[in-house]
Amino acid sequence: MLEKFVLKMDGGDVRINVIKLKGGWKEHYRIRMGNLRIIVRPDFINKVIEVKRIGAGGDVYK
């Protein structure tokens, strides 16, 4: 799934449910996989993706 995220951020035509978050999650992205949500923070300069949280639905944001 993270490979698809990287391709999407690089402008590729990839089918992945991802949105940029706002508020307290500024600079983070949400990847949706069925009922799971994965919160990631990419560092484009160092080419690193930090996985912050993995959880079900809205629980991951708490």
C-alpha angles and dihedrals in degrees: 000000000000089000089059090047091054091048090049092050089049090058098261123151097247128151105233131132103236133147135179111244128227138207115022090002095059112154090022130108132210119221115195121210109174106293093348125093122200118197113203136176113206122206101203095184096056093030094236130137115203114203105215103177142357120195150125121289118305094351091082093067095057 
